[in-house]
Short mmCIF file of C-alpha atoms in Angstrom, two decimals:
data_model
loop_
_atom_site.label_atom_id
_atom_site.label_comp_id
_atom_site.label_asym_id
_atom_site.label_seq_id
_atom_site.Cartn_x
_atom_site.Cartn_y
_atom_site.Cartn_z
CA MET Q 912 -211.75 -103.04 297.61
CA ASN Q 913 -208.91 -101.08 296.04
CA GLY Q 914 -209.48 -101.16 292.29
CA THR Q 915 -206.11 -99.82 291.10
CA LEU Q 916 -204.56 -103.23 290.53
CA ARG Q 917 -207.67 -104.41 288.70
CA THR Q 918 -206.79 -102.10 285.81
CA ILE Q 919 -203.91 -104.37 284.79
CA GLY Q 920 -206.13 -106.74 282.84
CA GLN Q 921 -208.64 -109.52 283.19
CA GLU Q 922 -206.22 -112.43 283.34
CA LYS Q 923 -205.59 -114.21 286.59
CA MET Q 924 -201.93 -114.95 285.88
CA ILE Q 925 -198.91 -112.75 286.50
CA ALA Q 926 -195.58 -113.85 285.04
CA SER Q 927 -192.65 -113.73 287.48
CA ILE Q 928 -189.64 -113.18 285.24
CA LYS Q 929 -186.28 -114.18 286.69
CA SER Q 930 -184.09 -114.45 283.56
CA PRO Q 931 -183.73 -112.83 280.11
CA LYS Q 932 -184.80 -116.15 278.55
CA GLN Q 933 -188.12 -115.94 280.40
CA LEU Q 934 -188.61 -112.39 279.15
CA GLU Q 935 -189.01 -113.59 275.57
CA LYS Q 936 -191.30 -116.47 276.60
CA PHE Q 937 -193.45 -113.97 278.46
CA LEU Q 938 -193.76 -111.81 275.34
CA GLN Q 939 -194.93 -114.88 273.40
CA SER Q 940 -197.66 -115.57 275.98
CA ASP Q 941 -201.08 -113.95 276.40
CA VAL Q 942 -200.21 -112.78 279.93
CA THR Q 943 -199.96 -108.99 280.08
CA THR Q 944 -198.54 -108.37 283.56
CA THR Q 945 -195.14 -109.24 284.98
CA PHE Q 946 -193.33 -109.11 288.26
CA LEU Q 947 -189.82 -108.45 286.88
CA MET Q 948 -187.42 -110.07 289.32
CA MET Q 949 -184.12 -109.39 287.56
CA GLY Q 950 -182.07 -106.55 286.24
CA THR Q 951 -179.41 -104.09 287.21
CA LEU Q 952 -179.25 -100.34 287.19
CA SER Q 953 -177.62 -100.51 283.74
CA THR Q 954 -180.09 -102.98 282.13
CA LEU Q 955 -183.40 -102.25 283.80
CA ASP Q 956 -184.49 -99.34 281.61
CA ARG Q 957 -183.99 -101.46 278.45
CA TYR Q 958 -186.01 -104.35 279.85
CA VAL Q 959 -188.87 -102.11 280.91
CA ALA Q 960 -188.86 -100.13 277.64
CA HIS Q 961 -188.99 -103.39 275.66
CA LEU Q 962 -191.93 -104.66 277.72
CA LYS Q 963 -193.78 -101.34 277.55
CA ARG Q 964 -193.42 -101.29 273.73
CA GLU Q 965 -195.27 -104.61 273.80
CA ASN Q 966 -198.05 -103.08 275.96
CA ARG Q 967 -197.16 -105.05 279.08
CA THR Q 968 -197.66 -103.90 282.66
CA VAL Q 969 -194.38 -104.03 284.60
CA PHE Q 970 -193.98 -104.35 288.36
CA LEU Q 971 -190.36 -104.37 289.52
CA HIS Q 972 -189.38 -106.51 292.48
CA ALA Q 973 -187.53 -103.74 294.31
CA GLU Q 974 -185.18 -105.92 296.35
CA ARG Q 975 -184.02 -107.85 293.26
CA ILE Q 976 -182.64 -104.85 291.36
CA ASN Q 977 -178.88 -104.69 291.67
CA GLY Q 978 -177.31 -101.27 292.04
CA ILE Q 979 -180.28 -99.22 293.20
CA SER Q 980 -181.00 -97.79 296.61
CA LEU Q 981 -184.55 -98.20 297.82
CA ASP Q 982 -184.76 -94.71 299.28
CA ARG Q 983 -186.93 -91.90 297.91
CA ASP Q 984 -184.45 -91.04 295.11
CA GLY Q 985 -184.09 -94.67 294.03
CA ILE Q 986 -187.85 -95.17 293.86
CA ASP Q 987 -188.29 -91.87 291.98
CA TYR Q 988 -185.71 -93.13 289.48
CA LEU Q 989 -187.73 -96.35 288.95
CA ALA Q 990 -190.92 -94.37 288.44
CA LYS Q 991 -189.68 -91.48 286.30
CA ARG Q 992 -186.58 -92.70 284.45
CA VAL Q 993 -187.24 -96.43 284.15
CA GLY Q 994 -191.00 -96.06 283.64
CA ALA Q 995 -192.21 -98.96 285.78
CA ASP Q 996 -195.93 -99.24 286.49
CA GLY Q 997 -195.40 -100.50 290.01
CA ILE Q 998 -193.20 -102.26 292.51
CA VAL Q 999 -193.28 -105.45 294.54
CA THR Q 1000 -191.55 -105.24 297.90
CA THR Q 1001 -191.34 -106.72 301.36
CA LYS Q 1002 -190.46 -103.34 302.91
CA ALA Q 1003 -193.10 -100.99 304.32
CA SER Q 1004 -190.93 -97.90 303.76
CA VAL Q 1005 -190.61 -98.71 300.05
CA ILE Q 1006 -194.41 -98.89 299.76
CA GLN Q 1007 -194.69 -95.32 301.06
CA HIS Q 1008 -191.95 -93.97 298.75
CA ALA Q 1009 -193.51 -95.77 295.76
CA LYS Q 1010 -197.00 -94.43 296.47
CA ARG Q 1011 -195.61 -90.88 296.63
CA ALA Q 1012 -193.89 -91.50 293.27
CA GLY Q 1013 -197.18 -92.58 291.68
CA LEU Q 1014 -196.35 -96.28 291.39
CA MET Q 1015 -198.80 -99.11 292.04
CA THR Q 1016 -197.64 -101.15 295.02
CA VAL Q 1017 -197.69 -104.83 295.89
CA GLN Q 1018 -196.63 -105.77 299.43
CA ARG Q 1019 -195.05 -109.24 299.47
CA LEU Q 1020 -195.65 -111.20 302.66
CA PHE Q 1021 -193.88 -114.43 303.61
CA LEU Q 1022 -196.33 -116.35 305.78
CA VAL Q 1023 -194.15 -118.72 307.74
CA ASP Q 1024 -196.16 -118.83 310.98
CA SER Q 1025 -199.16 -117.26 312.72
CA ASP Q 1026 -197.12 -114.28 313.93
CA ALA Q 1027 -196.11 -113.51 310.34
CA ILE Q 1028 -199.77 -113.61 309.31
CA THR Q 1029 -200.81 -111.26 312.12
CA SER Q 1030 -197.99 -108.78 311.50
CA GLY Q 1031 -198.55 -108.98 307.73
CA ILE Q 1032 -202.23 -108.09 308.11
CA LYS Q 1033 -201.32 -105.17 310.38
CA MET Q 1034 -198.69 -103.94 307.93
CA ALA Q 1035 -201.17 -104.13 305.05
CA ARG Q 1036 -203.76 -102.15 307.00
CA ASP Q 1037 -201.16 -99.53 307.98
CA GLN Q 1038 -199.43 -99.17 304.59
CA GLN Q 1039 -202.45 -99.69 302.29
CA PRO Q 1040 -200.60 -101.13 299.28
CA ASP Q 1041 -202.64 -101.68 296.12
CA ALA Q 1042 -202.38 -105.45 296.62
CA LEU Q 1043 -200.76 -108.14 298.73
CA GLU Q 1044 -198.70 -111.04 297.43
CA LEU Q 1045 -198.81 -113.98 299.81
CA MET Q 1046 -195.94 -116.45 299.75
CA PRO Q 1047 -196.00 -119.42 299.43
CA GLY Q 1048 -199.05 -119.81 297.22
CA LEU Q 1049 -199.97 -123.32 298.34
CA ILE Q 1050 -201.94 -122.21 301.39
CA PRO Q 1051 -205.61 -121.83 300.39
CA SER Q 1052 -206.97 -121.61 303.94
CA VAL Q 1053 -204.51 -118.82 304.81
CA ILE Q 1054 -205.34 -116.97 301.57
CA GLU Q 1055 -209.00 -117.11 302.60
CA HIS Q 1056 -208.19 -115.92 306.15
CA VAL Q 1057 -206.15 -112.92 304.96
CA ALA Q 1058 -208.74 -112.03 302.28
CA GLU Q 1059 -211.36 -111.82 305.04
CA LYS Q 1060 -209.17 -109.47 307.11
CA VAL Q 1061 -208.03 -106.95 304.48
CA SER Q 1062 -209.88 -105.20 301.70
CA LEU Q 1063 -207.05 -105.47 299.16
CA PRO Q 1064 -206.65 -107.66 296.08
CA ILE Q 1065 -204.62 -110.74 297.01
CA VAL Q 1066 -201.96 -112.09 294.65
CA THR Q 1067 -200.37 -115.36 295.68
CA GLY Q 1068 -197.21 -117.00 294.40
CA GLY Q 1069 -194.36 -119.30 295.25
CA MET Q 1070 -194.25 -123.04 294.57
CA ILE Q 1071 -197.18 -122.82 292.11
CA ARG Q 1072 -196.45 -125.69 289.71
CA LYS Q 1073 -199.81 -127.11 288.58
CA PRO Q 1074 -203.04 -125.65 287.23
CA ILE Q 1075 -204.86 -127.03 290.27
CA HIS Q 1076 -202.68 -124.80 292.49
CA VAL Q 1077 -203.87 -121.79 290.47
CA HIS Q 1078 -207.52 -122.83 290.82
CA GLU Q 1079 -207.24 -123.49 294.56
CA ALA Q 1080 -205.71 -120.07 295.17
CA LEU Q 1081 -208.34 -118.30 293.05
CA ASN Q 1082 -211.18 -120.25 294.64
CA HIS Q 1083 -210.02 -119.24 298.12
CA GLY Q 1084 -209.88 -115.49 297.57
CA ALA Q 1085 -206.79 -114.71 295.47
CA PHE Q 1086 -207.31 -112.11 292.74
CA ALA Q 1087 -204.35 -113.41 290.71
CA VAL Q 1088 -201.48 -115.90 290.88
CA SER Q 1089 -197.84 -115.07 290.12
CA THR Q 1090 -195.54 -117.81 288.90
CA GLY Q 1091 -192.23 -118.25 287.16
CA ASP Q 1092 -193.43 -121.55 285.66
CA GLU Q 1093 -193.83 -120.65 281.97
CA ARG Q 1094 -196.04 -123.69 281.32
CA LEU Q 1095 -198.76 -122.07 283.42
CA TRP Q 1096 -198.58 -118.70 281.66
CA SER Q 1097 -200.40 -120.03 278.61
CA SER Q 1098 -203.02 -122.08 280.43
CA GLN Q 1099 -204.59 -119.23 282.41
CA GLY Q 1100 -205.85 -122.08 284.55
CA THR Q 1101 -208.67 -123.48 282.43
CA LYS Q 1102 -210.75 -126.30 283.88
CA GLU Q 1103 -209.38 -128.79 281.33
CA ASP Q 1104 -205.88 -128.25 282.71
CA ILE Q 1105 -206.84 -129.65 286.09
CA ILE Q 1106 -207.54 -133.11 284.78
#
């Protein structure tokens, strides 16, 4: 199994940050890794610098950054000028550019039907990202199926709203869970939270 993503910390929670208000809540939590899903070309470097000063690991959701091209130059800019640790993307070409730029890579897959699962597994095998993010996260049997087919850490997210959702994903093969629900950032999914 690819161990690169495992260096981000021992927690099983990744904060998906979609607004500046969530940024501050994230910094007040014990979670150390974020999928930053906001920003523009003019604000991104400040957000990332602020998070890095607080010793946080920052993955940028490539398609959610306004004003940047996702070609080789754009990805180099994110790696060298902005200082991101990695990217999250749905695009295979971005994975290749990011790997060349030295960024960790998370391939986001939307699993809407069996064809999407099959093509997603093939894409993961071909592109070899550092991890996969499966969307939506409320599909334990599919998480288990994909985990059996690829030797990559699986992150799952989307519609995760209760601690039991976190536990089900982790118990079925997910390495970590990403969520924008700040209430779950502090719980880290302890057993007491299920009840």
